[in-house]
Structure formats: C-alpha cells, structure tokens
Amino acid sequence: MAVPIAVLDCDLLLYGRGHRTLDRFKLEDVTDEYLVSMYGFPRQFIYYLVDLLGASLSRPTQRSRAISPETQILAALGFYTSGSFQTRMGDAIGISQASMSRCVANVTEALVERASQFIHFPEDEAAVQSLKDDFYGLAGMPGVLGVVDCTHVAIKAPNAEDLSYVNRKGLHSLNCLMVCDARGALLSAETHWPGSLPDCTVLQQAALTRQFETELHKDGWLLGDSSFFLRTWLMTPLHIPETPAEYRYNMAHSATHNVIERTFRTIRSRFRCLDGSKGTLQYSPEKSSHIILACCVLHNISLEHGLDMWSLPATGHMEQPEEEYEQMESMDSEACRIRQELLLTHFS
C-alpha cells in the first residue's frame, strides 16, 4: 500500500538519523514562468541559491539530509514571496506546512549568516567614487554615499505586557533602518528595532552611526529626511528654504532621497511576507527581524543577477507610520558649516 508523502514528511525525516534525500520536485521539469509565479524567481537564480546555501542546509549539525537544499529553498522563497504557508505550495514540492515552516527557518538563518557578504558599503576608492557619481547623476547632489530612512514591518504582539513594539498607529512592528545606493541595492540594514522607537532614536543608537563616526569615509555623507538630525556625515533638508540656492538644494535632496522610498516599495512588492497583505509576521521579534534581513539579502542578490523590480507600491495593509516630530535642526556647528558650504559651492 502506498504511503502518502504528507505522512512520511515528519520530524524524523527532516531532523532524524536518515541520510537519504527525498527528491520531491525537479527544477528542470517545470518552466521559468511556473517558478516565477510560484516562488518569485527563475531557475538560474534558484540554482545560484542552492550553490550558495547548500552546505549550510545539509550540514551535519542539522542531523538531516532528508529534505534537499533545493526543496528547502523553494519552500522559503514560496513563503517570502507569497506571505503564507499555503497548502498548494507545500503540495507542489511534496512537504507539509509544518516542514515548510522549518525549511523557512533553515534558509532564513543561512541567508542571515551571509548578510555581511551582500549588504555592505564599498571600501576601495574607485567603488566609493562610482557610488558618488551614480548619485550625482540622479539630481546633481554631490558627495552622496547613500540614502537612509526607516520603514516599519508588522509583527504579531510579543506579549500583552511588552509595549515597546507598538508604533504610533497602535500596531506592533519592527522599525527597520536601511541605507541604499542609487540603484536600490542595500548598503546597510538594521531590522531589529522596536516599532515604538522614532526614526531619530533608532539612528542615534544604530551601528550605522558608530560606523560613520568612527571609521567610514570622511569625504561624503548620507542623505536623510527631516526626521533625523543634521550631522557632518548626514545631510538633511532645510526646514524653511528662503534663497534660490536653498530651494535647489532641497529639490535635489528630495529627488535623490526618493530612491530609498522606491527601494522599500520594491522589497515589499517582491517579498509579500513583509507587506501586511497576509497579516503580520507570526514570529517573535528576533525571528521576524531575521526574516526581514533574509529578504534584504535576497533583494541585493536579485539586483546582482539583473532582476530589477522598480515597481508600484504593494497593496498591503501595513503602512509606514507617519512620524510626528518637530523639525530637528542640528546644534552641530560643523555640520551646519558643511551644509552651508555645499549650498554655496554647488547650488548658488
């Protein structure tokens, strides 16, 4: 009597002592169109992930080779891009929803382990200059090393007593601080901040600030909106522009900074688990943070493979909480001097 695969698919097979791989699904048996519709990515991209993550997904510490790396990756991509553990997706690759969840956990951790490999600022002078040139080509803003902003991702309530994740709209979320380059590739991603923290507080406490104040390039700056303080390495718009030069500066700043808003929309459109359309991420803040970071890694890898996706906003239910803040002009005289020199040199 044949035993259904769903019955075989249990903890013993995923984590037990067996070493036989269950080949449930063959990539070569389906079209690229099918793979994109079900898992969000074409065949060659999935093969690349198998090569990249295969050793981690079949390592002895997991005590199992029962579900192949290929199948685990398909399960994770299916969740990231659809936002749910749909039965039809598990059926397509021959695993249960419970095993899909474990596959997502495995792949997520494997991607997080490689975050620094794919999300980082350039280091050599030629790459840094190329970064600045790309930004300058957008709207004439010189010296830009990246644009920075925060975005919220909805999560389930950790517990009734913990209000630190409740944002200004009364929803539980993680406030994620990110920096991107002119084409939308992420240069920094901190995805673990509680949703109650305003953007300026997140930046004050972030590793990004320590990075720029202690070791990073001194001949350029990030662009941030008015929810952040002006710093020597962070140029913000002028609150009340009065001169033509100040108006031109603000216009160039806004046009350049818009890249990160487009990047957020792209990430949410591609990775529907983040856009709220299927509800909140049903994990602890730590696991939710890792899922967001894993999607950020995949976003950068997809750009490396030419899979650009400048798209319309996702139609999700989780909106960016609108910050209510007073205009925060810096008391840093050196930062004010640098911005004024920028105005005089490039916008007068």
PDB file of C-alpha atoms in Angstrom, residues 43-274:
ATOM      1  CA  ARG A  43      15.555  28.721 -12.402  1.00  0.00           C
ATOM      2  CA  GLN A  44      19.112  30.074 -12.658  1.00  0.00           C
ATOM      3  CA  PHE A  45      18.596  32.291  -9.607  1.00  0.00           C
ATOM      4  CA  ILE A  46      17.354  29.293  -7.605  1.00  0.00           C
ATOM      5  CA  TYR A  47      20.338  27.214  -8.760  1.00  0.00           C
ATOM      6  CA  TYR A  48      22.622  30.021  -7.546  1.00  0.00           C
ATOM      7  CA  LEU A  49      20.976  29.920  -4.104  1.00  0.00           C
ATOM      8  CA  VAL A  50      21.399  26.143  -3.969  1.00  0.00           C
ATOM      9  CA  ASP A  51      25.130  26.568  -4.616  1.00  0.00           C
ATOM     10  CA  LEU A  52      25.365  29.420  -2.101  1.00  0.00           C
ATOM     11  CA  LEU A  53      23.391  27.861   0.737  1.00  0.00           C
ATOM     12  CA  GLY A  54      23.610  24.147   0.045  1.00  0.00           C
ATOM     13  CA  ALA A  55      26.396  23.407   2.517  1.00  0.00           C
ATOM     14  CA  SER A  56      24.573  25.204   5.333  1.00  0.00           C
ATOM     15  CA  LEU A  57      21.268  23.496   4.605  1.00  0.00           C
ATOM     16  CA  SER A  58      22.746  19.999   4.646  1.00  0.00           C
ATOM     17  CA  ARG A  59      25.410  20.467   7.324  1.00  0.00           C
ATOM     18  CA  PRO A  60      25.839  17.698   9.932  1.00  0.00           C
ATOM     19  CA  THR A  61      24.767  19.989  12.781  1.00  0.00           C
ATOM     20  CA  GLN A  62      21.233  19.781  11.410  1.00  0.00           C
ATOM     21  CA  ARG A  63      21.451  15.961  11.560  1.00  0.00           C
ATOM     22  CA  SER A  64      19.468  15.548   8.366  1.00  0.00           C
ATOM     23  CA  ARG A  65      19.678  15.363   4.615  1.00  0.00           C
ATOM     24  CA  ALA A  66      16.090  14.210   4.265  1.00  0.00           C
ATOM     25  CA  ILE A  67      14.792  17.395   2.622  1.00  0.00           C
ATOM     26  CA  SER A  68      17.202  18.598  -0.034  1.00  0.00           C
ATOM     27  CA  PRO A  69      18.618  22.148  -0.001  1.00  0.00           C
ATOM     28  CA  GLU A  70      16.788  22.753  -3.284  1.00  0.00           C
ATOM     29  CA  THR A  71      13.426  21.881  -1.736  1.00  0.00           C
ATOM     30  CA  GLN A  72      14.140  23.908   1.410  1.00  0.00           C
ATOM     31  CA  ILE A  73      14.997  26.946  -0.707  1.00  0.00           C
ATOM     32  CA  LEU A  74      11.829  26.590  -2.778  1.00  0.00           C
ATOM     33  CA  ALA A  75       9.763  26.392   0.408  1.00  0.00           C
ATOM     34  CA  ALA A  76      11.404  29.538   1.808  1.00  0.00           C
ATOM     35  CA  LEU A  77      11.085  31.505  -1.431  1.00  0.00           C
ATOM     36  CA  GLY A  78       7.447  30.481  -1.624  1.00  0.00           C
ATOM     37  CA  PHE A  79       6.834  31.928   1.837  1.00  0.00           C
ATOM     38  CA  TYR A  80       8.895  35.104   1.341  1.00  0.00           C
ATOM     39  CA  THR A  81       7.167  35.974  -1.929  1.00  0.00           C
ATOM     40  CA  SER A  82       3.607  34.937  -1.042  1.00  0.00           C
ATOM     41  CA  GLY A  83       3.488  35.607   2.694  1.00  0.00           C
ATOM     42  CA  SER A  84       1.766  32.353   3.610  1.00  0.00           C
ATOM     43  CA  PHE A  85       2.306  28.628   4.109  1.00  0.00           C
ATOM     44  CA  GLN A  86      -0.316  27.736   1.529  1.00  0.00           C
ATOM     45  CA  THR A  87      -1.161  24.053   1.260  1.00  0.00           C
ATOM     46  CA  ARG A  88      -0.952  24.191  -2.529  1.00  0.00           C
ATOM     47  CA  MET A  89       2.669  25.362  -2.323  1.00  0.00           C
ATOM     48  CA  GLY A  90       3.616  22.601   0.084  1.00  0.00           C
ATOM     49  CA  ASP A  91       1.817  20.108  -2.104  1.00  0.00           C
ATOM     50  CA  ALA A  92       3.712  21.334  -5.167  1.00  0.00           C
ATOM     51  CA  ILE A  93       7.056  20.366  -3.629  1.00  0.00           C
ATOM     52  CA  GLY A  94       5.728  17.473  -1.526  1.00  0.00           C
ATOM     53  CA  ILE A  95       6.075  18.738   2.051  1.00  0.00           C
ATOM     54  CA  SER A  96       3.676  19.685   4.824  1.00  0.00           C
ATOM     55  CA  GLN A  97       3.083  23.181   6.159  1.00  0.00           C
ATOM     56  CA  ALA A  98       4.949  22.265   9.351  1.00  0.00           C
ATOM     57  CA  SER A  99       8.002  21.223   7.365  1.00  0.00           C
ATOM     58  CA  MET A 100       7.689  24.339   5.197  1.00  0.00           C
ATOM     59  CA  SER A 101       7.963  26.395   8.388  1.00  0.00           C
ATOM     60  CA  ARG A 102      11.125  24.544   9.409  1.00  0.00           C
ATOM     61  CA  CYS A 103      12.569  24.994   5.915  1.00  0.00           C
ATOM     62  CA  VAL A 104      11.912  28.732   6.106  1.00  0.00           C
ATOM     63  CA  ALA A 105      13.753  28.850   9.442  1.00  0.00           C
ATOM     64  CA  ASN A 106      16.754  26.983   7.996  1.00  0.00           C
ATOM     65  CA  VAL A 107      17.026  29.099   4.860  1.00  0.00           C
ATOM     66  CA  THR A 108      16.469  32.325   6.798  1.00  0.00           C
ATOM     67  CA  GLU A 109      19.364  31.600   9.130  1.00  0.00           C
ATOM     68  CA  ALA A 110      21.607  30.603   6.226  1.00  0.00           C
ATOM     69  CA  LEU A 111      20.883  33.919   4.492  1.00  0.00           C
ATOM     70  CA  VAL A 112      21.360  35.945   7.689  1.00  0.00           C
ATOM     71  CA  GLU A 113      24.769  34.318   8.162  1.00  0.00           C
ATOM     72  CA  ARG A 114      25.742  35.788   4.773  1.00  0.00           C
ATOM     73  CA  ALA A 115      24.256  39.255   5.287  1.00  0.00           C
ATOM     74  CA  SER A 116      27.638  40.986   5.588  1.00  0.00           C
ATOM     75  CA  GLN A 117      28.744  39.368   2.326  1.00  0.00           C
ATOM     76  CA  PHE A 118      25.941  41.015   0.360  1.00  0.00           C
ATOM     77  CA  ILE A 119      24.999  44.127   2.380  1.00  0.00           C
ATOM     78  CA  HIS A 120      27.920  46.490   2.927  1.00  0.00           C
ATOM     79  CA  PHE A 121      29.422  49.810   1.898  1.00  0.00           C
ATOM     80  CA  PRO A 122      32.117  49.747  -0.779  1.00  0.00           C
ATOM     81  CA  GLU A 123      35.640  50.074   0.550  1.00  0.00           C
ATOM     82  CA  ASP A 124      38.026  50.773  -2.319  1.00  0.00           C
ATOM     83  CA  GLU A 125      38.303  54.335  -3.633  1.00  0.00           C
ATOM     84  CA  ALA A 126      37.126  53.524  -7.141  1.00  0.00           C
ATOM     85  CA  ALA A 127      33.917  51.916  -5.871  1.00  0.00           C
ATOM     86  CA  VAL A 128      33.251  54.808  -3.493  1.00  0.00           C
ATOM     87  CA  GLN A 129      33.720  57.321  -6.300  1.00  0.00           C
ATOM     88  CA  SER A 130      31.407  55.298  -8.525  1.00  0.00           C
ATOM     89  CA  LEU A 131      28.807  55.388  -5.755  1.00  0.00           C
ATOM     90  CA  LYS A 132      29.022  59.184  -5.595  1.00  0.00           C
ATOM     91  CA  ASP A 133      28.904  59.534  -9.377  1.00  0.00           C
ATOM     92  CA  ASP A 134      25.752  57.423  -9.579  1.00  0.00           C
ATOM     93  CA  PHE A 135      24.010  59.595  -7.014  1.00  0.00           C
ATOM     94  CA  TYR A 136      25.208  62.809  -8.640  1.00  0.00           C
ATOM     95  CA  GLY A 137      23.707  61.618 -11.911  1.00  0.00           C
ATOM     96  CA  LEU A 138      20.242  61.459 -10.325  1.00  0.00           C
ATOM     97  CA  ALA A 139      19.765  65.109  -9.361  1.00  0.00           C
ATOM     98  CA  GLY A 140      23.134  66.799  -9.062  1.00  0.00           C
ATOM     99  CA  MET A 141      23.687  66.173  -5.337  1.00  0.00           C
ATOM    100  CA  PRO A 142      27.448  65.726  -4.763  1.00  0.00           C
ATOM    101  CA  GLY A 143      29.286  63.564  -2.237  1.00  0.00           C
ATOM    102  CA  VAL A 144      26.403  61.171  -1.503  1.00  0.00           C
ATOM    103  CA  LEU A 145      27.402  57.763  -0.142  1.00  0.00           C
ATOM    104  CA  GLY A 146      23.855  56.511   0.427  1.00  0.00           C
ATOM    105  CA  VAL A 147      20.306  57.488   1.335  1.00  0.00           C
ATOM    106  CA  VAL A 148      18.931  56.457   4.713  1.00  0.00           C
ATOM    107  CA  ASP A 149      15.430  56.002   6.086  1.00  0.00           C
ATOM    108  CA  CYS A 150      13.308  53.739   8.262  1.00  0.00           C
ATOM    109  CA  THR A 151      10.368  51.516   7.386  1.00  0.00           C
ATOM    110  CA  HIS A 152       8.026  49.526   9.626  1.00  0.00           C
ATOM    111  CA  VAL A 153       7.128  45.853   9.204  1.00  0.00           C
ATOM    112  CA  ALA A 154       4.125  44.484  11.101  1.00  0.00           C
ATOM    113  CA  ILE A 155       4.680  41.616  13.548  1.00  0.00           C
ATOM    114  CA  LYS A 156       2.448  39.761  15.990  1.00  0.00           C
ATOM    115  CA  ALA A 157       2.326  41.107  19.544  1.00  0.00           C
ATOM    116  CA  PRO A 158       5.211  39.535  21.518  1.00  0.00           C
ATOM    117  CA  ASN A 159       3.110  39.560  24.708  1.00  0.00           C
ATOM    118  CA  ALA A 160       0.470  41.695  26.377  1.00  0.00           C
ATOM    119  CA  GLU A 161       2.926  43.494  28.649  1.00  0.00           C
ATOM    120  CA  ASP A 162       5.545  44.459  26.063  1.00  0.00           C
ATOM    121  CA  LEU A 163       4.542  47.810  24.560  1.00  0.00           C
ATOM    122  CA  SER A 164       7.957  48.581  23.086  1.00  0.00           C
ATOM    123  CA  TYR A 165       6.871  47.212  19.696  1.00  0.00           C
ATOM    124  CA  VAL A 166       3.678  49.300  19.494  1.00  0.00           C
ATOM    125  CA  ASN A 167       4.143  52.093  16.950  1.00  0.00           C
ATOM    126  CA  ARG A 168       2.353  55.414  16.690  1.00  0.00           C
ATOM    127  CA  LYS A 169      -0.587  53.813  14.906  1.00  0.00           C
ATOM    128  CA  GLY A 170      -1.117  51.334  17.728  1.00  0.00           C
ATOM    129  CA  LEU A 171       0.213  48.395  15.679  1.00  0.00           C
ATOM    130  CA  HIS A 172       3.067  46.073  16.617  1.00  0.00           C
ATOM    131  CA  SER A 173       6.030  46.462  14.294  1.00  0.00           C
ATOM    132  CA  LEU A 174       9.769  46.438  13.823  1.00  0.00           C
ATOM    133  CA  ASN A 175      11.331  49.731  12.765  1.00  0.00           C
ATOM    134  CA  CYS A 176      13.981  48.899  10.176  1.00  0.00           C
ATOM    135  CA  LEU A 177      16.825  51.309   9.400  1.00  0.00           C
ATOM    136  CA  MET A 178      18.234  50.925   5.888  1.00  0.00           C
ATOM    137  CA  VAL A 179      20.657  52.627   3.510  1.00  0.00           C
ATOM    138  CA  CYS A 180      20.673  52.081  -0.243  1.00  0.00           C
ATOM    139  CA  ASP A 181      22.693  53.157  -3.254  1.00  0.00           C
ATOM    140  CA  ALA A 182      21.435  54.890  -6.406  1.00  0.00           C
ATOM    141  CA  ARG A 183      20.083  51.688  -7.956  1.00  0.00           C
ATOM    142  CA  GLY A 184      18.365  50.481  -4.792  1.00  0.00           C
ATOM    143  CA  ALA A 185      20.946  47.976  -3.529  1.00  0.00           C
ATOM    144  CA  LEU A 186      21.129  47.968   0.266  1.00  0.00           C
ATOM    145  CA  LEU A 187      24.363  49.124   1.881  1.00  0.00           C
ATOM    146  CA  SER A 188      23.157  48.723   5.469  1.00  0.00           C
ATOM    147  CA  ALA A 189      20.120  47.067   7.060  1.00  0.00           C
ATOM    148  CA  GLU A 190      19.268  47.003  10.779  1.00  0.00           C
ATOM    149  CA  THR A 191      15.961  45.215  11.107  1.00  0.00           C
ATOM    150  CA  HIS A 192      15.591  44.622  14.837  1.00  0.00           C
ATOM    151  CA  TRP A 193      14.496  47.966  16.294  1.00  0.00           C
ATOM    152  CA  PRO A 194      11.181  48.065  18.244  1.00  0.00           C
ATOM    153  CA  GLY A 195       8.363  49.901  16.470  1.00  0.00           C
ATOM    154  CA  SER A 196       7.848  52.365  19.321  1.00  0.00           C
ATOM    155  CA  LEU A 197      11.225  54.000  18.673  1.00  0.00           C
ATOM    156  CA  PRO A 198      11.120  57.109  16.440  1.00  0.00           C
ATOM    157  CA  ASP A 199      13.459  57.171  13.471  1.00  0.00           C
ATOM    158  CA  CYS A 200      15.843  59.674  15.056  1.00  0.00           C
ATOM    159  CA  THR A 201      16.278  57.468  18.144  1.00  0.00           C
ATOM    160  CA  VAL A 202      16.882  54.383  16.004  1.00  0.00           C
ATOM    161  CA  LEU A 203      19.653  56.207  14.127  1.00  0.00           C
ATOM    162  CA  GLN A 204      21.200  57.551  17.338  1.00  0.00           C
ATOM    163  CA  GLN A 205      21.507  54.015  18.712  1.00  0.00           C
ATOM    164  CA  ALA A 206      22.336  52.259  15.443  1.00  0.00           C
ATOM    165  CA  ALA A 207      25.581  50.591  14.456  1.00  0.00           C
ATOM    166  CA  LEU A 208      25.394  52.770  11.330  1.00  0.00           C
ATOM    167  CA  THR A 209      26.082  55.883  13.405  1.00  0.00           C
ATOM    168  CA  ARG A 210      29.090  54.307  15.113  1.00  0.00           C
ATOM    169  CA  GLN A 211      30.326  53.173  11.713  1.00  0.00           C
ATOM    170  CA  PHE A 212      30.229  56.663  10.228  1.00  0.00           C
ATOM    171  CA  GLU A 213      31.515  58.478  13.281  1.00  0.00           C
ATOM    172  CA  THR A 214      34.483  56.187  13.869  1.00  0.00           C
ATOM    173  CA  GLU A 215      35.659  54.588  10.660  1.00  0.00           C
ATOM    174  CA  LEU A 216      33.822  55.375   7.453  1.00  0.00           C
ATOM    175  CA  HIS A 217      34.516  57.874   4.698  1.00  0.00           C
ATOM    176  CA  LYS A 218      35.037  61.471   5.794  1.00  0.00           C
ATOM    177  CA  ASP A 219      34.675  62.938   2.307  1.00  0.00           C
ATOM    178  CA  GLY A 220      30.995  62.249   1.785  1.00  0.00           C
ATOM    179  CA  TRP A 221      27.653  61.903   3.545  1.00  0.00           C
ATOM    180  CA  LEU A 222      24.361  60.120   3.696  1.00  0.00           C
ATOM    181  CA  LEU A 223      21.076  61.854   2.866  1.00  0.00           C
ATOM    182  CA  GLY A 224      18.281  61.629   5.415  1.00  0.00           C
ATOM    183  CA  ASP A 225      14.889  63.293   5.738  1.00  0.00           C
ATOM    184  CA  SER A 226      13.839  65.791   8.394  1.00  0.00           C
ATOM    185  CA  SER A 227      13.156  63.102  10.983  1.00  0.00           C
ATOM    186  CA  PHE A 228      16.935  62.948  11.526  1.00  0.00           C
ATOM    187  CA  PHE A 229      19.406  65.435  12.951  1.00  0.00           C
ATOM    188  CA  LEU A 230      21.853  67.146  10.620  1.00  0.00           C
ATOM    189  CA  ARG A 231      25.333  65.718  11.120  1.00  0.00           C
ATOM    190  CA  THR A 232      28.671  66.127   9.426  1.00  0.00           C
ATOM    191  CA  TRP A 233      28.034  62.806   7.655  1.00  0.00           C
ATOM    192  CA  LEU A 234      24.243  63.166   7.262  1.00  0.00           C
ATOM    193  CA  MET A 235      22.743  65.956   5.171  1.00  0.00           C
ATOM    194  CA  THR A 236      19.081  66.795   5.835  1.00  0.00           C
ATOM    195  CA  PRO A 237      16.763  69.221   4.003  1.00  0.00           C
ATOM    196  CA  LEU A 238      16.365  72.824   5.130  1.00  0.00           C
ATOM    197  CA  HIS A 239      13.214  73.400   7.158  1.00  0.00           C
ATOM    198  CA  ILE A 240      12.251  76.728   5.579  1.00  0.00           C
ATOM    199  CA  PRO A 241      14.218  77.369   2.374  1.00  0.00           C
ATOM    200  CA  GLU A 242      14.443  81.054   1.551  1.00  0.00           C
ATOM    201  CA  THR A 243      17.015  81.561  -1.203  1.00  0.00           C
ATOM    202  CA  PRO A 244      17.061  80.047  -4.712  1.00  0.00           C
ATOM    203  CA  ALA A 245      20.131  78.021  -3.689  1.00  0.00           C
ATOM    204  CA  GLU A 246      18.277  76.588  -0.704  1.00  0.00           C
ATOM    205  CA  TYR A 247      15.300  75.637  -2.875  1.00  0.00           C
ATOM    206  CA  ARG A 248      17.602  73.966  -5.393  1.00  0.00           C
ATOM    207  CA  TYR A 249      19.361  72.080  -2.594  1.00  0.00           C
ATOM    208  CA  ASN A 250      16.046  70.839  -1.172  1.00  0.00           C
ATOM    209  CA  MET A 251      14.808  69.756  -4.598  1.00  0.00           C
ATOM    210  CA  ALA A 252      17.998  67.835  -5.339  1.00  0.00           C
ATOM    211  CA  HIS A 253      17.908  66.317  -1.864  1.00  0.00           C
ATOM    212  CA  SER A 254      14.300  65.170  -2.261  1.00  0.00           C
ATOM    213  CA  ALA A 255      14.825  63.713  -5.753  1.00  0.00           C
ATOM    214  CA  THR A 256      17.878  61.774  -4.572  1.00  0.00           C
ATOM    215  CA  HIS A 257      16.378  60.597  -1.281  1.00  0.00           C
ATOM    216  CA  ASN A 258      13.348  59.239  -3.150  1.00  0.00           C
ATOM    217  CA  VAL A 259      15.457  56.247  -4.192  1.00  0.00           C
ATOM    218  CA  ILE A 260      15.014  54.617  -0.811  1.00  0.00           C
ATOM    219  CA  GLU A 261      11.245  55.005  -0.893  1.00  0.00           C
ATOM    220  CA  ARG A 262      11.247  53.200  -4.226  1.00  0.00           C
ATOM    221  CA  THR A 263      13.521  50.554  -2.715  1.00  0.00           C
ATOM    222  CA  PHE A 264      11.112  49.965   0.169  1.00  0.00           C
ATOM    223  CA  ARG A 265       8.235  49.581  -2.299  1.00  0.00           C
ATOM    224  CA  THR A 266      10.293  47.158  -4.371  1.00  0.00           C
ATOM    225  CA  ILE A 267      11.148  44.974  -1.373  1.00  0.00           C
ATOM    226  CA  ARG A 268       7.537  44.880  -0.206  1.00  0.00           C
ATOM    227  CA  SER A 269       6.288  44.102  -3.719  1.00  0.00           C
ATOM    228  CA  ARG A 270       8.700  41.210  -4.190  1.00  0.00           C
ATOM    229  CA  PHE A 271       8.524  39.828  -0.649  1.00  0.00           C
ATOM    230  CA  ARG A 272       4.862  39.842   0.233  1.00  0.00           C
ATOM    231  CA  CYS A 273       5.529  38.360   3.666  1.00  0.00           C
ATOM    232  CA  LEU A 274       6.589  41.910   4.615  1.00  0.00           C
TER     233      LEU A 274
END
